[in-house]
Short mmCIF file of C-alpha atoms in Angstrom, two decimals:
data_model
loop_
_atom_site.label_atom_id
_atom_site.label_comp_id
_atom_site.label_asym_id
_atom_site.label_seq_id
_atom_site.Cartn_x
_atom_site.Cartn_y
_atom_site.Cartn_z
CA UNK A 7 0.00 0.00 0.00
CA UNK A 8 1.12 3.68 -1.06
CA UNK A 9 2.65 5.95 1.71
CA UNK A 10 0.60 9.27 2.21
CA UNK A 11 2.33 11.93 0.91
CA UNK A 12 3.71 13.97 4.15
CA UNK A 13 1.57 17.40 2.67
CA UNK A 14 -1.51 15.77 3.14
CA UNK A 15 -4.37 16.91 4.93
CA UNK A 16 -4.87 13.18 6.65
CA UNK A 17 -7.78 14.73 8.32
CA UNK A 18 -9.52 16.91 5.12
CA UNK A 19 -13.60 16.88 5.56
CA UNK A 20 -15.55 15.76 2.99
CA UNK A 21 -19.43 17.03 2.40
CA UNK A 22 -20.76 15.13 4.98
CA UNK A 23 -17.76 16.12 7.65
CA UNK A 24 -16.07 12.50 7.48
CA UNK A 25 -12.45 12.39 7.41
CA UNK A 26 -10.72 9.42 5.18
CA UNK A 27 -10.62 7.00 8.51
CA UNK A 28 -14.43 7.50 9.00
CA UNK A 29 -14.60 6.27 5.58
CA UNK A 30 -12.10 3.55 5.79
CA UNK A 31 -13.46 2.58 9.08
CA UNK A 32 -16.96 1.92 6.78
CA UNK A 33 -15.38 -1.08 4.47
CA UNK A 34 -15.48 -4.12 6.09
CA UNK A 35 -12.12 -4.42 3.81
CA UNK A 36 -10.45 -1.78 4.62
CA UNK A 37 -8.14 -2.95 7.71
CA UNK A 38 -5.07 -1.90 6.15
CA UNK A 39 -5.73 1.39 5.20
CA UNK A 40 -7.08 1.87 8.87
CA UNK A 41 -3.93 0.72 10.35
CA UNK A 42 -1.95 2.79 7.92
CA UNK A 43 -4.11 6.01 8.39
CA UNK A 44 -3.58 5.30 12.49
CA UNK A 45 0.26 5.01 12.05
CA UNK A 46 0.14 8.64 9.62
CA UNK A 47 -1.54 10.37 12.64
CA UNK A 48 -5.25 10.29 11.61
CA UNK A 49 -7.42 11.53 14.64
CA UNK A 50 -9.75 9.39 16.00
CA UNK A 51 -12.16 11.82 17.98
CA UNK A 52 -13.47 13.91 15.12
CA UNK A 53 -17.09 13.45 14.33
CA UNK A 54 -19.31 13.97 11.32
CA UNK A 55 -22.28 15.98 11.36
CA UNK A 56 -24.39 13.18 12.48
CA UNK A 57 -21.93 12.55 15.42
CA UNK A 58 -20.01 9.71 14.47
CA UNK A 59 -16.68 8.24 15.12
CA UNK A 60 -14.69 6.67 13.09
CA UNK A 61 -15.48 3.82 15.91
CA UNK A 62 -19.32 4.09 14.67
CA UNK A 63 -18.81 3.44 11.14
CA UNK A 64 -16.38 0.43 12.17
CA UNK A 65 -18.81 -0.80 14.40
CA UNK A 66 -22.07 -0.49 11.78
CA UNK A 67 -20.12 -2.53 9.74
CA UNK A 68 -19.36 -5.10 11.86
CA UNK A 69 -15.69 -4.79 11.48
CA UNK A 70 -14.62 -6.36 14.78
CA UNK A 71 -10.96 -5.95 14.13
CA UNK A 72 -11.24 -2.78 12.90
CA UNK A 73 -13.21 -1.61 15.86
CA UNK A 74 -10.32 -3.47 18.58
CA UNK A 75 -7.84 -1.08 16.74
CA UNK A 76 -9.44 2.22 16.84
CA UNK A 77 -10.80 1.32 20.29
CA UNK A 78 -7.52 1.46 21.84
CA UNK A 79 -6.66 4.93 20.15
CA UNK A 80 -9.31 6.27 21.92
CA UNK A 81 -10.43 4.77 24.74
CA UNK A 82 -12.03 6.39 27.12
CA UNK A 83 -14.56 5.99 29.02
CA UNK A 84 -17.48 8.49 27.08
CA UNK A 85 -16.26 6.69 23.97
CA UNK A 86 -17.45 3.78 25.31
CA UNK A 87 -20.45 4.68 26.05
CA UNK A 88 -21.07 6.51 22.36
CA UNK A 89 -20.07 3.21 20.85
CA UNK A 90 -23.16 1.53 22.60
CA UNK A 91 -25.44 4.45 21.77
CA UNK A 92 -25.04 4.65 18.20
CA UNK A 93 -23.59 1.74 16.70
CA UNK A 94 -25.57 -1.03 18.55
CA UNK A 95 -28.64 -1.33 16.57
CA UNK A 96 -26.16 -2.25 13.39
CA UNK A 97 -24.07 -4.66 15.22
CA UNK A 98 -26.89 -6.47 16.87
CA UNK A 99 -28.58 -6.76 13.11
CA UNK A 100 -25.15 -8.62 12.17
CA UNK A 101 -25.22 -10.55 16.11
CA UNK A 102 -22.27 -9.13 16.51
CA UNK A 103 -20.26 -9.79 19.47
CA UNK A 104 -18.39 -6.12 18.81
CA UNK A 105 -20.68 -4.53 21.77
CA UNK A 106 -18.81 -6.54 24.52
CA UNK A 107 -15.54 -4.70 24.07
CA UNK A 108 -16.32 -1.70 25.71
CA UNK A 109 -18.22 -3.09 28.13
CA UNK A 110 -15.65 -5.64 29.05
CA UNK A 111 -13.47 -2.60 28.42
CA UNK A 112 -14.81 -1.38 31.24
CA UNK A 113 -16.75 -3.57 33.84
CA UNK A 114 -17.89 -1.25 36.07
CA UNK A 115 -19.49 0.79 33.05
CA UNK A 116 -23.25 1.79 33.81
CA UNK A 117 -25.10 0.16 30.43
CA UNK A 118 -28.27 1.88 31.99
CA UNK A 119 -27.01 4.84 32.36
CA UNK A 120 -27.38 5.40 28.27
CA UNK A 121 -30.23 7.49 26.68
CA UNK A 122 -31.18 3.96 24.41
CA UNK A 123 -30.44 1.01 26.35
CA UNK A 124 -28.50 -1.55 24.23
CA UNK A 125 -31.36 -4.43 25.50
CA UNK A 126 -33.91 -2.45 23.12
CA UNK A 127 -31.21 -3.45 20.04
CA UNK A 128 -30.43 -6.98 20.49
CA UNK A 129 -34.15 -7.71 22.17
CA UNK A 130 -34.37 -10.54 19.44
CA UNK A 131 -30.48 -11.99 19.88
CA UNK A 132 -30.59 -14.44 22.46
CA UNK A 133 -26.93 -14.58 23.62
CA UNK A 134 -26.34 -10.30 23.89
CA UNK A 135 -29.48 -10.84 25.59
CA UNK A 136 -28.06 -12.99 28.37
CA UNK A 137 -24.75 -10.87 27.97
CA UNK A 138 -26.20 -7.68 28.69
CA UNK A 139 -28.48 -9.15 31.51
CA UNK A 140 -25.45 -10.69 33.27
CA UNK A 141 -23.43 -6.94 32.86
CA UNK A 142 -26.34 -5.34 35.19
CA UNK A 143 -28.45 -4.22 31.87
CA UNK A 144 -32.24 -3.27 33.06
CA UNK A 145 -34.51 -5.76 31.65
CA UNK A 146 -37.61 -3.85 32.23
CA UNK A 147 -36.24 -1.21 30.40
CA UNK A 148 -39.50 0.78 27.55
CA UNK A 149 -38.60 2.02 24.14
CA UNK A 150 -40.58 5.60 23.20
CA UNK A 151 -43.44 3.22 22.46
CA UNK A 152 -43.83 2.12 25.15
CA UNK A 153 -42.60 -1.82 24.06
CA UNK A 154 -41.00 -3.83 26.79
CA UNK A 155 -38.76 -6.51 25.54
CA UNK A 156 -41.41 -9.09 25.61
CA UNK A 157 -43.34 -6.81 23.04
CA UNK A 158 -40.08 -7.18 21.05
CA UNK A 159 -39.64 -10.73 21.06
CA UNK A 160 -43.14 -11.25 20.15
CA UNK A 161 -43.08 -9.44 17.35
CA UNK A 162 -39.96 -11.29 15.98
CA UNK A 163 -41.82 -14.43 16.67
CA UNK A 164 -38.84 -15.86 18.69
CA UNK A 165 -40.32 -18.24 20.96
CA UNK A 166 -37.38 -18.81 22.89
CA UNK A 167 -36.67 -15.07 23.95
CA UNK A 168 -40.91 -14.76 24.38
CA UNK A 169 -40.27 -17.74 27.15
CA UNK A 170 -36.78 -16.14 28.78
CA UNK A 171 -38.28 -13.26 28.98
CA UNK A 172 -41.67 -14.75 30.83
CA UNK A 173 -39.17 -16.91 33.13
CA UNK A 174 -37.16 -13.97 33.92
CA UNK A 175 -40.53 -12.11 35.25
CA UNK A 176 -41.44 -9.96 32.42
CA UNK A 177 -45.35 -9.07 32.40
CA UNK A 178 -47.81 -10.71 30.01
CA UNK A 179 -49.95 -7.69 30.26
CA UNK A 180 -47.40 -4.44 30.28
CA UNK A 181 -49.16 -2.06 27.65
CA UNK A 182 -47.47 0.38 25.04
CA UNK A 183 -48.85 3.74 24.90
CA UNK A 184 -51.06 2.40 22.26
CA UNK A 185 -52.89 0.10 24.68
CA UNK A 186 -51.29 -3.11 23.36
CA UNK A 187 -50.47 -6.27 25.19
CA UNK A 188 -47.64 -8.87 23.89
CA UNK A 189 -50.88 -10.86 23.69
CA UNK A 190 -52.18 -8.11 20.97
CA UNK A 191 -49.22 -8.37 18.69
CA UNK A 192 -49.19 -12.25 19.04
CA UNK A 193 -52.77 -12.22 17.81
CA UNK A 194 -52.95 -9.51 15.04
CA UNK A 195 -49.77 -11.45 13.55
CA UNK A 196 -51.54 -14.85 13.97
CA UNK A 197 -48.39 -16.48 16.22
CA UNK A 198 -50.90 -19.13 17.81
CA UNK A 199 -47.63 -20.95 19.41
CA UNK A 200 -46.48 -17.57 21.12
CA UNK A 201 -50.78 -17.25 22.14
CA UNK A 202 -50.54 -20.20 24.16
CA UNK A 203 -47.46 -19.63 25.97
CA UNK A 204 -48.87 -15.75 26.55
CA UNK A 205 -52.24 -17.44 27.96
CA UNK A 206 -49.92 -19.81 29.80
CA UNK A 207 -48.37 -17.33 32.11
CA UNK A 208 -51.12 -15.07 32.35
CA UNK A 209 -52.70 -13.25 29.56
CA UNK A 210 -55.44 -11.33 29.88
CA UNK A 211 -57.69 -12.57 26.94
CA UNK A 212 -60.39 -10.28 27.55
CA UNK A 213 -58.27 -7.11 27.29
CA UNK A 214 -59.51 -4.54 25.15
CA UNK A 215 -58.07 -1.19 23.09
CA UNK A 216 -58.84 1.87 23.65
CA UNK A 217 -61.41 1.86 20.41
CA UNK A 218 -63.25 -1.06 23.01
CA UNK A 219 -62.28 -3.73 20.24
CA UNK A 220 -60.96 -7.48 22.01
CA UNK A 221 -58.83 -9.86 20.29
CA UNK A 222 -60.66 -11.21 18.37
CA UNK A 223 -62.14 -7.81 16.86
CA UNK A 224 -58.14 -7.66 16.22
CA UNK A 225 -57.39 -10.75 15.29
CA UNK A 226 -59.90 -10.99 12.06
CA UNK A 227 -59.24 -7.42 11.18
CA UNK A 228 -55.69 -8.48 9.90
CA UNK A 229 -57.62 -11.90 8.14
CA UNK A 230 -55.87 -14.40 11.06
CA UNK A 231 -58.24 -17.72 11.22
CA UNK A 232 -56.35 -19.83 13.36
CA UNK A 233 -55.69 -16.78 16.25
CA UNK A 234 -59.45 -16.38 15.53
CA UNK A 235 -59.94 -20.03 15.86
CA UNK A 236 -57.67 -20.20 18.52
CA UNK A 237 -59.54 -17.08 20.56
CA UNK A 238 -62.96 -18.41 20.11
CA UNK A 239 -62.74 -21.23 22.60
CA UNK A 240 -61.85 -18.85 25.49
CA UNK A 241 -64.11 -16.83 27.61
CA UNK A 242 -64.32 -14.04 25.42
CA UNK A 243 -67.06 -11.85 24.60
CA UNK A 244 -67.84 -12.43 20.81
CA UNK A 245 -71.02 -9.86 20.54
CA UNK A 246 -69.02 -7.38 22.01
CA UNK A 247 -69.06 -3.94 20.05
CA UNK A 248 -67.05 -1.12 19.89
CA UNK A 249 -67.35 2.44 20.03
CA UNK A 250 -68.78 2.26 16.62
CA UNK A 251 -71.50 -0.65 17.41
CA UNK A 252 -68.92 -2.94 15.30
CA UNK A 253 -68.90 -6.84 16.41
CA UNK A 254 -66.45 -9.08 15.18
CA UNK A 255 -68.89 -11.01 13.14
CA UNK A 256 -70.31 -6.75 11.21
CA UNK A 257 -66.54 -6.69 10.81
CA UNK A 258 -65.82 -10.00 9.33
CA UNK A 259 -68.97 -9.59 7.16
CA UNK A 260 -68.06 -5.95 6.13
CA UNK A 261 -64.22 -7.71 4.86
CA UNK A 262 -65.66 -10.98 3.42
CA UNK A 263 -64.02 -13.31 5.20
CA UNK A 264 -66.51 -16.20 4.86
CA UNK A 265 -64.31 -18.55 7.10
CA UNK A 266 -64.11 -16.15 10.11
CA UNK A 267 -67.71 -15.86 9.70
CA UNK A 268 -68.73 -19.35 10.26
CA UNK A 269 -66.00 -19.67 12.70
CA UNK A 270 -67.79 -17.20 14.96
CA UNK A 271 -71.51 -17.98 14.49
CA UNK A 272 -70.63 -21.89 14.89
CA UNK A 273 -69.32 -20.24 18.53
CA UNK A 274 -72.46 -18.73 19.18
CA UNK A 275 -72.21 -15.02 17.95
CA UNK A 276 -74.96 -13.71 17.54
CA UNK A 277 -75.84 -13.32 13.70
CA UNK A 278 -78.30 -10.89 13.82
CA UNK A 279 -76.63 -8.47 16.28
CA UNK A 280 -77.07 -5.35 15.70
CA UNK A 281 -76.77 -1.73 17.65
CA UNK A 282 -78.43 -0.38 14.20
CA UNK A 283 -77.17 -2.39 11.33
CA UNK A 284 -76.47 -6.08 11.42
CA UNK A 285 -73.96 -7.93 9.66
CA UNK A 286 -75.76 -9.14 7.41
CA UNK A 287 -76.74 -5.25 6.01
CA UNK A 288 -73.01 -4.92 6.55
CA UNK A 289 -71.91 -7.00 4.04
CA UNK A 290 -74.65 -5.90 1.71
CA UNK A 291 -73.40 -3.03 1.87
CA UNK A 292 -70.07 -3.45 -0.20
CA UNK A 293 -70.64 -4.55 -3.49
CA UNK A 294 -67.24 -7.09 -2.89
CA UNK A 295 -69.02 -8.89 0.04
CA UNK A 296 -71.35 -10.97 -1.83
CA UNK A 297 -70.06 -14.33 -0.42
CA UNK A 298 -70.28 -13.12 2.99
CA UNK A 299 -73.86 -12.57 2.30
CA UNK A 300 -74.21 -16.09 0.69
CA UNK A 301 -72.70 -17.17 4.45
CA UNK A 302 -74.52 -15.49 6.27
CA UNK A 303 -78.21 -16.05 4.75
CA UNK A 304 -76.96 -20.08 4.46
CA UNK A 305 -76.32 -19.65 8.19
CA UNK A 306 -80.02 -18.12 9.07
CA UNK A 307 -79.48 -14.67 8.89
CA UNK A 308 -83.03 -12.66 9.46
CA UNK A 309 -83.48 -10.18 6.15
CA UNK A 310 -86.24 -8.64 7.46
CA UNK A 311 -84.43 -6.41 10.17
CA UNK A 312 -84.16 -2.96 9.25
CA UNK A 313 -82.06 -0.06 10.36
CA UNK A 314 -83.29 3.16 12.31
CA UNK A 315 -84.06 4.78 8.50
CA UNK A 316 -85.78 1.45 7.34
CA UNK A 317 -83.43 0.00 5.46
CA UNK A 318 -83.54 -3.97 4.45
CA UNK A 319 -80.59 -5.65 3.78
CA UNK A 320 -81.91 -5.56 0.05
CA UNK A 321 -81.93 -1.73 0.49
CA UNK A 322 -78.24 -1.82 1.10
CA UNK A 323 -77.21 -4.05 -1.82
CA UNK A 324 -79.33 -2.37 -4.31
CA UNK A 325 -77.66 1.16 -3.49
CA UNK A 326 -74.15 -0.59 -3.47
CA UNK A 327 -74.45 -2.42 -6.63
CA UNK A 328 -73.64 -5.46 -4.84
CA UNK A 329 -75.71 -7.99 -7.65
CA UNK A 330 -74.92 -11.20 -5.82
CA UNK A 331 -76.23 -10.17 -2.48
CA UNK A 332 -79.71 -8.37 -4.34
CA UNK A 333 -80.21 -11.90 -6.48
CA UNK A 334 -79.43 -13.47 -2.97
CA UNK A 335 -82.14 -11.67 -0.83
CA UNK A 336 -85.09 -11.20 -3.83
CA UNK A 337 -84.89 -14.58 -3.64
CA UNK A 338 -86.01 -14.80 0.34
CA UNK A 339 -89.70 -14.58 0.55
CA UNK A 340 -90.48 -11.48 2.35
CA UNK A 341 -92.03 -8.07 1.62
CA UNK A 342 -90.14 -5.80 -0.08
CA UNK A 343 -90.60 -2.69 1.84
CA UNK A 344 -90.69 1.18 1.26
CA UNK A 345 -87.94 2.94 3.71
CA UNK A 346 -88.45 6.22 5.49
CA UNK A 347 -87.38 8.22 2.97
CA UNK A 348 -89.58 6.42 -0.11
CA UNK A 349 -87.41 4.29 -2.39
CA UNK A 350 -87.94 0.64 -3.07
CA UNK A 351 -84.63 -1.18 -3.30
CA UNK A 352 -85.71 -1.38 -6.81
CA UNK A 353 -85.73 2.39 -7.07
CA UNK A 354 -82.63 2.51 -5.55
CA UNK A 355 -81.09 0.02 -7.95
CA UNK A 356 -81.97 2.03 -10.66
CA UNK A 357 -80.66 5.13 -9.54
CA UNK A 358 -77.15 2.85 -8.50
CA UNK A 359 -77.36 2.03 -12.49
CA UNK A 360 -78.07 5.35 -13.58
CA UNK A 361 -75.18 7.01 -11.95
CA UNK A 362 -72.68 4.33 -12.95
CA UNK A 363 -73.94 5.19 -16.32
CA UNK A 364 -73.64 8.60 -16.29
CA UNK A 365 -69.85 7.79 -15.47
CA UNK A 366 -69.41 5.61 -17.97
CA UNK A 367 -70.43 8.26 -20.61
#
């Protein structure tokens, strides 16, 4: 490798305020040109405008040996603690082991005592984990989300840190700002394992959001059957509405999911329930829905039942355009009736077609 010329700025800036060992310190490659910049004199505590060390960009890129050398050019104590801070979340991406020099650097270092502890980055890496737990890290440290590190776990479906975490004494019911439990991410991502071992030490299955919507509102609304299925043989409330007067079975009619349909009335929801609509006018209601209302009418759904202006089910398919659900319900033998404000759902067919006309032309 070439010798740098003795007139050379080994420290010149570029645009983004990096000197030439930031960006050697960047390529996992680039050990050499480290070592030689280090023997020419190249500072090691000058920052870019985001803050970084040349330790940072060594230690994004997982360059362990790279890191080792700069590390003892310049280490102190704060530099320690800056390495944690802002390269962590890189090096625990790459499970790393890189984090542990510092800290074994420097035994009695506070890890806590860090405006992001290095727990929130490696939540999902077993062995850090255990590393940073046996160096005095908090483990019922929060992210600004409010996640603990069960939250964290959960959502990287990794059973085995899900169970450390539960053995270690982590809550099964700590909330995020949001309102959510681990239990609530386990179920809207449809991790039925994680479910049981949730309900195993704890859960509380009847937990709600603050929209008043239970798992299993929660669980369909992201399409997951077997949570659903799953959910359906607890104690848990399935005619529940929320704020809106929504059950789970209006919302699994008003999203077509035919399964999740018959999985909750063969439970015992209540098909006709209503607060003004039921779920059968729901799914009339979107002109995509028509083999929810196939479900729901093979299932005994009442189409008589109308809403506070009078509206039949039929009313509500004929103003969405929803053909299979009007052929559907004109087939049911019942009295077509007029609603408050006069149209037939005849009348209201035809003005559906005459607008979608007008469109077209």
């Amino acid at each position: 490798m070439r010798r740098i010329s003795k007139n050379a700025n080994i420290d010149l800036r570029n645009f983004d305020n990096a000197t030439p060992l930031h960006l050697a310190a960047g390529k996992k490659k680039n050990g050499d040109a480290v070592a030689l910049l280090l023997e020419q004199g190249a500072a090691v505590d000058l920052v870019t405008y985001n803050g970084d060390l040349p330790l940072h960009t060594a230690a994004a890129s997982g360059k362990e040996q790279t890191v080792r050398l700069l590390y003892r050019k310049g280490n102190t104590k704060t530099t320690s603690k800056v390495l944690v801070l802002k390269a962590l979340p890189d090096v625990a991406s790459a499970r790393s082991p890189i984090i542990k020099i510092p800290i074994n650097q420097y035994g009695k270092m506070d890890i806590n005592d860090i405006r992001i502890s290095p727990l929130l980055s490696v939540a999902d890496s077993p062995d850090l984990v255990v590393y940073l737990l046996s160096r005095g890290a908090h483990i019922k440290i929060r992210n600004n989300l409010g996640e603990t590190l069960l939250h964290l776990a959960v959502q990287a479906r990794n059973t085995e840190l899900v169970n450390f975490y539960l053995e270690y004494g982590l809550s099964a019911n700590d909330k995020t700002l949001r309102g959510d439990t681990p239990l609530t991410y386990a179920v809207q991502s449809g991790f039925v394992e994680i479910m049981d071992l949730l309900l195993e030490y704890g859960a509380d299955y009847k937990t709600t959001n603050p929209f008043n919507k239970n798992l299993v509102h929660l669980a369909l609304a992201k399409n997951q059957r077997e949570a659903c299925r799953r959910l359906v043989t607890l104690d848990i409330n399935l005619n529940q509405l929320d704020r809106n007067g929504i059950s789970p079975l209006h919302s699994a009619a008003g999203r077509n999911y035919c399964d999740i349909i018959k999985i909750l009335i063969e439970n015992n929801a209540n098909i006709d329930i209503r607060k003004n609509a039921t779920p059968l006018h729901m799914a009339a209601d979107r002109e995509e829905c028509g083999d929810a209302v196939a479900v729901l009418l093979e299932q005994g759904a009442a189409v008589d039942v109308v809403t506070y202006n009078g509206d039949l089910p039929l009313h509500k398919a004929a103003a969405s355009g929803n053909k299979q659900a009007v052929k559907l319900l004109h087939r049911k033998d019942f009295q077509i009736r007029k609603n408050r404000c006069g149209p037939t759902p005849l009348m209201m067919a035809e003005a559906f077609a005459k607008t979608i006309n007008g469109v077209l032309n």
